[in-house]
Amino acid sequence: MSLEELPERGNIPKEVVSIGISEYREIHHKPWRMICRIMGSDAVVYCVVDDRPDMQPFLERRLFR
């Protein structure tokens, strides 16, 4: 299914779960991760990145600026 049909598919990234945020989703297509934010019935893609081990600093800069 596409994001258009089911914008809330995927799981909440572990990096944002730990700080209590749930409006972001990630979809994996190895070795890539697509991080998007659910806004009503829309999904806004914030980044497509490789699945590096330490994503916390990157996501904090990218998602919360």
mmCIF file of N, CA and C in Angstrom:
data_model
loop_
_atom_site.group_PDB
_atom_site.id
_atom_site.type_symbol
_atom_site.label_atom_id
_atom_site.label_comp_id
_atom_site.label_asym_id
_atom_site.label_seq_id
_atom_site.Cartn_x
_atom_site.Cartn_y
_atom_site.Cartn_z
ATOM 1 N N MET A 1 0.825 -1.190 0.000
ATOM 2 C CA MET A 1 0.000 0.000 0.000
ATOM 3 C C MET A 1 0.864 1.247 0.000
ATOM 4 N N SER A 2 0.355 2.289 -0.556
ATOM 5 C CA SER A 2 1.101 3.538 -0.598
ATOM 6 C C SER A 2 0.778 4.378 0.640
ATOM 7 N N LEU A 3 1.582 5.382 0.866
ATOM 8 C CA LEU A 3 1.309 6.309 1.971
ATOM 9 C C LEU A 3 -0.001 7.044 1.753
ATOM 10 N N GLU A 4 -0.355 7.259 0.494
ATOM 11 C CA GLU A 4 -1.610 7.937 0.202
ATOM 12 C C GLU A 4 -2.806 7.128 0.703
ATOM 13 N N GLU A 5 -2.734 5.818 0.568
ATOM 14 C CA GLU A 5 -3.840 4.954 0.991
ATOM 15 C C GLU A 5 -3.843 4.690 2.492
ATOM 16 N N LEU A 6 -2.667 4.624 3.083
ATOM 17 C CA LEU A 6 -2.572 4.306 4.506
ATOM 18 C C LEU A 6 -1.407 5.082 5.135
ATOM 19 N N PRO A 7 -1.602 6.370 5.436
ATOM 20 C CA PRO A 7 -0.493 7.198 5.913
ATOM 21 C C PRO A 7 0.079 6.768 7.265
ATOM 22 N N GLU A 8 -0.666 6.062 8.073
ATOM 23 C CA GLU A 8 -0.150 5.674 9.386
ATOM 24 C C GLU A 8 0.522 4.307 9.393
ATOM 25 N N ARG A 9 0.844 3.789 8.220
ATOM 26 C CA ARG A 9 1.543 2.496 8.203
ATOM 27 C C ARG A 9 2.972 2.696 8.694
ATOM 28 N N GLY A 10 3.642 1.628 8.988
ATOM 29 C CA GLY A 10 4.993 1.705 9.523
ATOM 30 C C GLY A 10 4.959 1.785 11.035
ATOM 31 N N ASN A 11 6.119 1.879 11.615
ATOM 32 C CA ASN A 11 6.197 1.958 13.070
ATOM 33 C C ASN A 11 6.765 3.307 13.496
ATOM 34 N N ILE A 12 6.591 3.619 14.746
ATOM 35 C CA ILE A 12 7.140 4.855 15.304
ATOM 36 C C ILE A 12 8.642 4.640 15.518
ATOM 37 N N PRO A 13 9.492 5.532 15.022
ATOM 38 C CA PRO A 13 10.935 5.354 15.205
ATOM 39 C C PRO A 13 11.312 5.295 16.682
ATOM 40 N N LYS A 14 12.170 4.351 17.015
ATOM 41 C CA LYS A 14 12.564 4.161 18.423
ATOM 42 C C LYS A 14 13.204 5.411 19.004
ATOM 43 N N GLU A 15 13.831 6.218 18.144
ATOM 44 C CA GLU A 15 14.476 7.438 18.624
ATOM 45 C C GLU A 15 13.485 8.475 19.125
ATOM 46 N N VAL A 16 12.242 8.460 18.647
ATOM 47 C CA VAL A 16 11.257 9.438 19.119
ATOM 48 C C VAL A 16 10.291 8.841 20.134
ATOM 49 N N VAL A 17 10.171 7.517 20.154
ATOM 50 C CA VAL A 17 9.332 6.864 21.168
ATOM 51 C C VAL A 17 9.858 7.194 22.559
ATOM 52 N N SER A 18 11.182 7.181 22.698
ATOM 53 C CA SER A 18 11.794 7.397 24.013
ATOM 54 C C SER A 18 11.510 8.787 24.577
ATOM 55 N N ILE A 19 11.130 9.749 23.727
ATOM 56 C CA ILE A 19 10.808 11.084 24.232
ATOM 57 C C ILE A 19 9.310 11.384 24.141
ATOM 58 N N GLY A 20 8.515 10.342 23.892
ATOM 59 C CA GLY A 20 7.064 10.466 23.972
ATOM 60 C C GLY A 20 6.377 11.079 22.760
ATOM 61 N N ILE A 21 7.009 11.031 21.599
ATOM 62 C CA ILE A 21 6.407 11.588 20.385
ATOM 63 C C ILE A 21 5.912 10.442 19.516
ATOM 64 N N SER A 22 4.681 10.560 19.021
ATOM 65 C CA SER A 22 4.116 9.433 18.264
ATOM 66 C C SER A 22 3.587 9.796 16.881
ATOM 67 N N GLU A 23 3.765 11.036 16.426
ATOM 68 C CA GLU A 23 3.204 11.390 15.130
ATOM 69 C C GLU A 23 4.136 11.084 13.951
ATOM 70 N N TYR A 24 5.323 10.549 14.235
ATOM 71 C CA TYR A 24 6.250 10.167 13.172
ATOM 72 C C TYR A 24 6.148 8.668 12.918
ATOM 73 N N ARG A 25 6.416 8.277 11.681
ATOM 74 C CA ARG A 25 6.444 6.864 11.297
ATOM 75 C C ARG A 25 7.700 6.625 10.481
ATOM 76 N N GLU A 26 8.142 5.379 10.468
ATOM 77 C CA GLU A 26 9.255 4.997 9.616
ATOM 78 C C GLU A 26 8.873 3.764 8.824
ATOM 79 N N ILE A 27 9.360 3.725 7.612
ATOM 80 C CA ILE A 27 9.162 2.573 6.746
ATOM 81 C C ILE A 27 10.546 2.136 6.290
ATOM 82 N N HIS A 28 10.827 0.857 6.410
ATOM 83 C CA HIS A 28 12.137 0.321 6.055
ATOM 84 C C HIS A 28 12.107 -0.330 4.678
ATOM 85 N N HIS A 29 13.129 -0.050 3.932
ATOM 86 C CA HIS A 29 13.413 -0.755 2.681
ATOM 87 C C HIS A 29 14.930 -0.856 2.665
ATOM 88 N N LYS A 30 15.437 -1.920 3.277
ATOM 89 C CA LYS A 30 16.870 -2.076 3.536
ATOM 90 C C LYS A 30 17.694 -1.686 2.333
ATOM 91 N N PRO A 31 18.732 -0.902 2.527
ATOM 92 C CA PRO A 31 19.269 -0.364 3.769
ATOM 93 C C PRO A 31 18.712 1.010 4.125
ATOM 94 N N TRP A 32 17.568 1.379 3.636
ATOM 95 C CA TRP A 32 17.032 2.722 3.811
ATOM 96 C C TRP A 32 15.895 2.783 4.819
ATOM 97 N N ARG A 33 15.750 3.944 5.435
ATOM 98 C CA ARG A 33 14.613 4.262 6.305
ATOM 99 C C ARG A 33 13.988 5.550 5.794
ATOM 100 N N MET A 34 12.687 5.551 5.659
ATOM 101 C CA MET A 34 11.974 6.771 5.314
ATOM 102 C C MET A 34 11.244 7.212 6.575
ATOM 103 N N ILE A 35 11.505 8.433 7.014
ATOM 104 C CA ILE A 35 10.871 8.982 8.205
ATOM 105 C C ILE A 35 9.848 10.023 7.751
ATOM 106 N N CYS A 36 8.606 9.853 8.185
ATOM 107 C CA CYS A 36 7.566 10.813 7.812
ATOM 108 C C CYS A 36 6.752 11.185 9.042
ATOM 109 N N ARG A 37 6.038 12.287 8.926
ATOM 110 C CA ARG A 37 5.194 12.765 10.018
ATOM 111 C C ARG A 37 3.750 12.700 9.551
ATOM 112 N N ILE A 38 2.893 12.171 10.401
ATOM 113 C CA ILE A 38 1.480 12.059 10.095
ATOM 114 C C ILE A 38 0.800 13.364 10.504
ATOM 115 N N MET A 39 0.135 13.997 9.541
ATOM 116 C CA MET A 39 -0.562 15.255 9.795
ATOM 117 C C MET A 39 -1.975 15.109 9.227
ATOM 118 N N GLY A 40 -2.898 14.698 10.084
ATOM 119 C CA GLY A 40 -4.256 14.411 9.618
ATOM 120 C C GLY A 40 -4.248 13.181 8.738
ATOM 121 N N SER A 41 -4.705 13.322 7.514
ATOM 122 C CA SER A 41 -4.684 12.189 6.592
ATOM 123 C C SER A 41 -3.482 12.252 5.651
ATOM 124 N N ASP A 42 -2.547 13.163 5.934
ATOM 125 C CA ASP A 42 -1.357 13.320 5.098
ATOM 126 C C ASP A 42 -0.124 12.789 5.809
ATOM 127 N N ALA A 43 0.847 12.377 5.011
ATOM 128 C CA ALA A 43 2.158 11.993 5.521
ATOM 129 C C ALA A 43 3.188 12.878 4.841
ATOM 130 N N VAL A 44 3.968 13.614 5.637
ATOM 131 C CA VAL A 44 5.004 14.493 5.116
ATOM 132 C C VAL A 44 6.342 13.800 5.309
ATOM 133 N N VAL A 45 7.043 13.519 4.221
ATOM 134 C CA VAL A 45 8.330 12.827 4.288
ATOM 135 C C VAL A 45 9.405 13.822 4.704
ATOM 136 N N TYR A 46 10.100 13.513 5.797
ATOM 137 C CA TYR A 46 11.163 14.374 6.300
ATOM 138 C C TYR A 46 12.533 13.946 5.820
ATOM 139 N N CYS A 47 12.759 12.645 5.695
ATOM 140 C CA CYS A 47 14.067 12.196 5.237
ATOM 141 C C CYS A 47 14.016 10.734 4.806
ATOM 142 N N VAL A 48 14.924 10.415 3.913
ATOM 143 C CA VAL A 48 15.194 9.032 3.533
ATOM 144 C C VAL A 48 16.678 8.857 3.778
ATOM 145 N N VAL A 49 17.031 7.991 4.708
ATOM 146 C CA VAL A 49 18.418 7.855 5.153
ATOM 147 C C VAL A 49 18.816 6.393 5.216
ATOM 148 N N ASP A 50 20.132 6.181 5.214
ATOM 149 C CA ASP A 50 20.607 4.821 5.432
ATOM 150 C C ASP A 50 20.354 4.452 6.886
ATOM 151 N N ASP A 51 20.340 3.184 7.160
ATOM 152 C CA ASP A 51 19.990 2.697 8.498
ATOM 153 C C ASP A 51 21.232 2.662 9.382
ATOM 154 N N ARG A 52 21.769 3.846 9.666
ATOM 155 C CA ARG A 52 22.981 3.923 10.479
ATOM 156 C C ARG A 52 22.661 3.615 11.938
ATOM 157 N N PRO A 53 23.648 3.122 12.667
ATOM 158 C CA PRO A 53 23.393 2.703 14.044
ATOM 159 C C PRO A 53 22.961 3.818 14.995
ATOM 160 N N ASP A 54 23.543 5.012 14.885
ATOM 161 C CA ASP A 54 23.226 6.071 15.835
ATOM 162 C C ASP A 54 22.482 7.206 15.129
ATOM 163 N N MET A 55 21.170 7.081 15.040
ATOM 164 C CA MET A 55 20.346 8.063 14.339
ATOM 165 C C MET A 55 19.810 9.157 15.252
ATOM 166 N N GLN A 56 19.925 9.003 16.557
ATOM 167 C CA GLN A 56 19.331 9.954 17.496
ATOM 168 C C GLN A 56 19.766 11.395 17.222
ATOM 169 N N PRO A 57 21.056 11.700 17.151
ATOM 170 C CA PRO A 57 21.459 13.100 16.910
ATOM 171 C C PRO A 57 20.958 13.630 15.561
ATOM 172 N N PHE A 58 21.010 12.799 14.526
ATOM 173 C CA PHE A 58 20.546 13.229 13.207
ATOM 174 C C PHE A 58 19.056 13.548 13.225
ATOM 175 N N LEU A 59 18.256 12.658 13.800
ATOM 176 C CA LEU A 59 16.813 12.886 13.828
ATOM 177 C C LEU A 59 16.440 14.080 14.689
ATOM 178 N N GLU A 60 17.141 14.297 15.774
ATOM 179 C CA GLU A 60 16.871 15.472 16.597
ATOM 180 C C GLU A 60 17.111 16.754 15.803
ATOM 181 N N ARG A 61 18.195 16.789 15.037
ATOM 182 C CA ARG A 61 18.459 17.982 14.215
ATOM 183 C C ARG A 61 17.448 18.115 13.095
ATOM 184 N N ARG A 62 17.099 17.013 12.462
ATOM 185 C CA ARG A 62 16.247 17.054 11.273
ATOM 186 C C ARG A 62 14.761 17.246 11.589
ATOM 187 N N LEU A 63 14.276 16.598 12.626
ATOM 188 C CA LEU A 63 12.840 16.615 12.921
ATOM 189 C C LEU A 63 12.416 17.732 13.856
ATOM 190 N N PHE A 64 13.289 18.183 14.728
ATOM 191 C CA PHE A 64 12.877 19.103 15.779
ATOM 192 C C PHE A 64 13.479 20.495 15.664
ATOM 193 N N ARG A 65 13.858 20.905 14.481
ATOM 194 C CA ARG A 65 14.407 22.266 14.340
ATOM 195 C C ARG A 65 13.318 23.248 14.072
#
